[in-house]
Coordinates of C-alpha atoms in Angstrom, one line a residue:
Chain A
X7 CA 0.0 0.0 0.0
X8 CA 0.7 3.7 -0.6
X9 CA 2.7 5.0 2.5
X10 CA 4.6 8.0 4.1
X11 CA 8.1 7.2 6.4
X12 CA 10.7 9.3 7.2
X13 CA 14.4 7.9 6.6
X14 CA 15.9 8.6 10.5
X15 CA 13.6 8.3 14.1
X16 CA 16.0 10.8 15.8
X17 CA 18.3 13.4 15.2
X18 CA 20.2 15.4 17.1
X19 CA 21.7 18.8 16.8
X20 CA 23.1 21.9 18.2
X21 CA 21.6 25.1 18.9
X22 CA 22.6 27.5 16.2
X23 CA 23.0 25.0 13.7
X24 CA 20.4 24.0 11.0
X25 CA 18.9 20.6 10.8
X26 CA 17.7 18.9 7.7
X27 CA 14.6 16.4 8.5
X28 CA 14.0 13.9 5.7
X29 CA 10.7 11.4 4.6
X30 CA 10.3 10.2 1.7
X31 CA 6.8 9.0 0.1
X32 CA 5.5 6.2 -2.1
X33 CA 2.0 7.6 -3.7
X34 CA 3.5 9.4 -6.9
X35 CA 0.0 10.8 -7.2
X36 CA 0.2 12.6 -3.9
X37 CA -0.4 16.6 -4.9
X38 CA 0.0 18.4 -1.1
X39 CA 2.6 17.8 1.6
X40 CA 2.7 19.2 5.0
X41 CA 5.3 19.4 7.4
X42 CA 3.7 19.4 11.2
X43 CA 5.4 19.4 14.6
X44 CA 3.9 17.7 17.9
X45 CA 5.4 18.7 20.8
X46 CA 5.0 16.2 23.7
X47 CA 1.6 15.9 25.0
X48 CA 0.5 18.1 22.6
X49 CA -1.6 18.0 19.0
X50 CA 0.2 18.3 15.8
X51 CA 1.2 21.8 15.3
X52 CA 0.7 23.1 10.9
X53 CA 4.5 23.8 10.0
X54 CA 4.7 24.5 6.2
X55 CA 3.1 23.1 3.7
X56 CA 3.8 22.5 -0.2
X57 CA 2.1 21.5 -3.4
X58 CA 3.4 18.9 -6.3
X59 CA 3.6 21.7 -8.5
X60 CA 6.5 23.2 -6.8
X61 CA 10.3 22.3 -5.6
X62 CA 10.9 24.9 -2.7
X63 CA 8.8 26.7 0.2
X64 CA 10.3 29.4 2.4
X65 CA 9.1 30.4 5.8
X66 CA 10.3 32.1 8.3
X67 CA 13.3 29.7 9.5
X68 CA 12.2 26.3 7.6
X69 CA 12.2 25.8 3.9
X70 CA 10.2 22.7 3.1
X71 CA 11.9 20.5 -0.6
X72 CA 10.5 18.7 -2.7
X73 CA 12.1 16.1 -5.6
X74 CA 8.9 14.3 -7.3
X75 CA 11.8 12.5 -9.3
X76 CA 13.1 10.5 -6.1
X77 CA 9.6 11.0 -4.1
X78 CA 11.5 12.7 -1.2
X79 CA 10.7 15.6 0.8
X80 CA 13.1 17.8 3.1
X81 CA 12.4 20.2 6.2
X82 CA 14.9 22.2 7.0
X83 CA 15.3 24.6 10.1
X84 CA 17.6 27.4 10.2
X85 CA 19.2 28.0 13.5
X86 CA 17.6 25.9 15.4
X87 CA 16.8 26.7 18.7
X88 CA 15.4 24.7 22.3
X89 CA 11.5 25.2 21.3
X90 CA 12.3 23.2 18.5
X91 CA 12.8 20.2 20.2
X92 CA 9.7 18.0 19.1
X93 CA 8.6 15.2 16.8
X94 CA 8.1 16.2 13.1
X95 CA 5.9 14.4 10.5
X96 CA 5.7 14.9 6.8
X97 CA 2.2 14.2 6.0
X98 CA 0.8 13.6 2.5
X99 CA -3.1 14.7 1.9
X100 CA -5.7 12.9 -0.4
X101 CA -9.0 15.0 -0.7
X102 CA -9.9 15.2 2.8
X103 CA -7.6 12.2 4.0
X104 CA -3.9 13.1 5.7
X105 CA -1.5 10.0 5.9
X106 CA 1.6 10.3 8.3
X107 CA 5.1 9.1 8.5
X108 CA 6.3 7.4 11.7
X109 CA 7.7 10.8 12.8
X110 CA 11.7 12.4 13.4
X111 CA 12.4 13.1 16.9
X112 CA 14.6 16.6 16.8
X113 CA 16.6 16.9 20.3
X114 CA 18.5 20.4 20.4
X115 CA 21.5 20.4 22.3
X116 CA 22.3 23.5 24.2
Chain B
X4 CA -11.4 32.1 19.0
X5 CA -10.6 29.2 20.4
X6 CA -9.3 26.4 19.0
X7 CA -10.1 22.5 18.4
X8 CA -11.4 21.6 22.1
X9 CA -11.1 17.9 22.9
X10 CA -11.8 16.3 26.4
X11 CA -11.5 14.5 28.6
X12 CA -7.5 15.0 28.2
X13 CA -6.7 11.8 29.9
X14 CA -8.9 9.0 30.5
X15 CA -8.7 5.3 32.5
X16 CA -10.6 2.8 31.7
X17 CA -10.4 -1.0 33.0
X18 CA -10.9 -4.0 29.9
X19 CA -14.2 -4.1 29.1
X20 CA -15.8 -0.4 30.2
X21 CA -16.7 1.9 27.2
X22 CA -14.9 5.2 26.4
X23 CA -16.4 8.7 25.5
X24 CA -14.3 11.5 23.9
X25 CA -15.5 14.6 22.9
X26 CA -14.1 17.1 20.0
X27 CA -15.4 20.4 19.7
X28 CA -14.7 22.0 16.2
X29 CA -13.3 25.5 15.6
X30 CA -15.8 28.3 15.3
X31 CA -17.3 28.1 11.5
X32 CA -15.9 24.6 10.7
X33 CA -18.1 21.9 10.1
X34 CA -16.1 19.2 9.2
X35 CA -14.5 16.7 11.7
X36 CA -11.5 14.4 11.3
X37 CA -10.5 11.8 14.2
X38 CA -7.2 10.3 14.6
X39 CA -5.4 7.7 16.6
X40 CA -1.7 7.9 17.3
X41 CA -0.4 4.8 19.2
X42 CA 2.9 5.3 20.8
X43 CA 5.8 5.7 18.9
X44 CA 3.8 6.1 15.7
X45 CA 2.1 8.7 13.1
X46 CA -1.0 9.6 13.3
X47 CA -4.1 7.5 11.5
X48 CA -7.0 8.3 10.1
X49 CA -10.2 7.3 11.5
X50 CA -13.0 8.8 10.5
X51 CA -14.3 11.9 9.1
X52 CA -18.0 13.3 9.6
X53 CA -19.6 16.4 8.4
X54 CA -23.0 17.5 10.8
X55 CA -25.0 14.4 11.0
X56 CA -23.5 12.1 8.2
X57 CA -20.1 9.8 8.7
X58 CA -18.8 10.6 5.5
X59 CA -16.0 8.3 5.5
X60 CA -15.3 5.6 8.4
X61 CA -12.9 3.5 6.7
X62 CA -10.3 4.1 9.5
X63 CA -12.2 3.2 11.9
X64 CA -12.5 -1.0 13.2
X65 CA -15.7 -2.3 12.3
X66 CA -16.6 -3.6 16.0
X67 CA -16.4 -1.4 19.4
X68 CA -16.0 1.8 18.1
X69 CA -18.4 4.4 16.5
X70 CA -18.4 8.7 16.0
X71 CA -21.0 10.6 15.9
X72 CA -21.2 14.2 15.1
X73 CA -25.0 15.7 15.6
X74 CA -26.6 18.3 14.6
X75 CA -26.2 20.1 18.1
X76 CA -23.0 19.8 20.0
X77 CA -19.9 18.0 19.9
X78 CA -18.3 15.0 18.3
X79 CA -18.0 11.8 20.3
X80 CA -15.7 9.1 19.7
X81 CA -17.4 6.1 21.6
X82 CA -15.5 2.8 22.2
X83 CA -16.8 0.0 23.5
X84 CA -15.9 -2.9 25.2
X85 CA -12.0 -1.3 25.5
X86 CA -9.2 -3.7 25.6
X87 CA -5.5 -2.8 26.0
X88 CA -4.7 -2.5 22.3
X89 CA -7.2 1.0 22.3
X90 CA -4.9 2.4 24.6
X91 CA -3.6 5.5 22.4
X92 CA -4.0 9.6 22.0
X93 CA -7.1 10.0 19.9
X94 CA -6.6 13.6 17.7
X95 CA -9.8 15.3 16.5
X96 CA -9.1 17.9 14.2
X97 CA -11.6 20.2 11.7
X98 CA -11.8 22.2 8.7
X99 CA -14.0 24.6 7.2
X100 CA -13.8 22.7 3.9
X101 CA -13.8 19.1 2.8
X102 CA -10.1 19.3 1.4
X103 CA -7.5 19.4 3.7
X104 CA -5.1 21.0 1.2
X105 CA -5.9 24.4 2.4
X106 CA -3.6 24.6 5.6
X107 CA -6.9 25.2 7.4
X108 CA -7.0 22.0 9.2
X109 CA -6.5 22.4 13.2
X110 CA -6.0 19.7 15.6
X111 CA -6.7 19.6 19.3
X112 CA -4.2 18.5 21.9
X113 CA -5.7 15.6 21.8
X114 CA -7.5 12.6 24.3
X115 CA -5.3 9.9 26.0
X116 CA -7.0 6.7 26.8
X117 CA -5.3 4.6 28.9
X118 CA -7.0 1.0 29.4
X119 CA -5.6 -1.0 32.3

């Protein structure tokens, strides 16, 4: 079956430094992709999202990639700090239907 | 405006009792979307109801559990029977449209079910 998974469970990284968050999806036909992070005890949190028909989205301090070609999409995080400590999930949407990847848990070291 | 409310936060239930959670959608959405996340995992879809009609329930297992969104009031995700394996955070979320390629999906914090 179609399905969403991210390529690492945990990364860690220090404060200041950027980190680069990686999933990779299987349903070619997937148009929307969305970045969200959960924080512990908490709902997922919207992050950034992205449509098929483009390669690169900028916010403010994460850009969201996309490369149909290899079905891969990348979250990075520019100077990372504490708050970002938290699980992140790429999520791909069908119509009204989200379906998540097993989730990256981002420790920031101080 | 407040956001997606969900409650009871936490709730403990012994094999065999049933389970009620509640999801109250954002002001002006009328579409619901639950969610379980077992630990460790993503999040997976449920069910999704608009006022009175389960649109889509193909998430959901066919025995124990049900949703329900009336006309008045919130959405209830109602287990029955619990065994250990329901033990999870159940995530309501809602829109004000049927896609959820908007960005205008919220979630709540979500309802933990433990079952002892």
């Amino acid at each position: 079956g179609e399905s969403v998974g991210l390529h690492l469970p945990t990364l860690s990284v220090q404060e200041g430094d950027n980190s680069i968050i990686n999933c990779a999806y299987s349903n070619s036909a997937s148009d929307y992709f969305i970045w969200y992070k959960q924080e512990s005890g908490k709902g997922p949190q919207f992050i950034i999202d992205i449509r098929s028909n483009m390669d690169k989205r900028q916010g403010q301090r994460v850009t969201v990639l996309l490369n149909k070609t290899v079905k891969h999409l990348s979250l990075q995080i520019a100077a990372t700090q504490p708050g970002d400590s938290a699980v992140y999930f790429c999520a791909e949407s069908s119509d009204y239907k989200l379906s998540f990847g097993a989730g990256t848990t981002v420790t920031v070291r101080a | 405006n407040a956001g997606v409310m969900q409650n009871p936060r936490h709730l403990v239930r012994r094999r065999g009792q049933e389970a009620r959670l509640r999801c109250s959608p954002m002001k002006g959405h009328s579409h619901v979307y639950w969610y379980r996340q077992l630990p460790e995992e993503g999040l997976k879809f449920m069910v999704y109801l608009q006022k009175e009609n389960i649109i889509d329930e193909s998430g959901m297992p066919k025995e124990r559990f049900s949703a329900e969104f009336p006309k008045e009031g919130p959405s209830i995700l109602r287990i029955q029977q619990v065994v250990r394996g329901d033990s999870a955070a159940y995530f309501c979320a809602s829109s004000p449209f049927r896609q959820t390629n908007t960005g205008e999906l919220f979630f709540g914090e979500g309802s933990r079910l433990t079952v002892l």
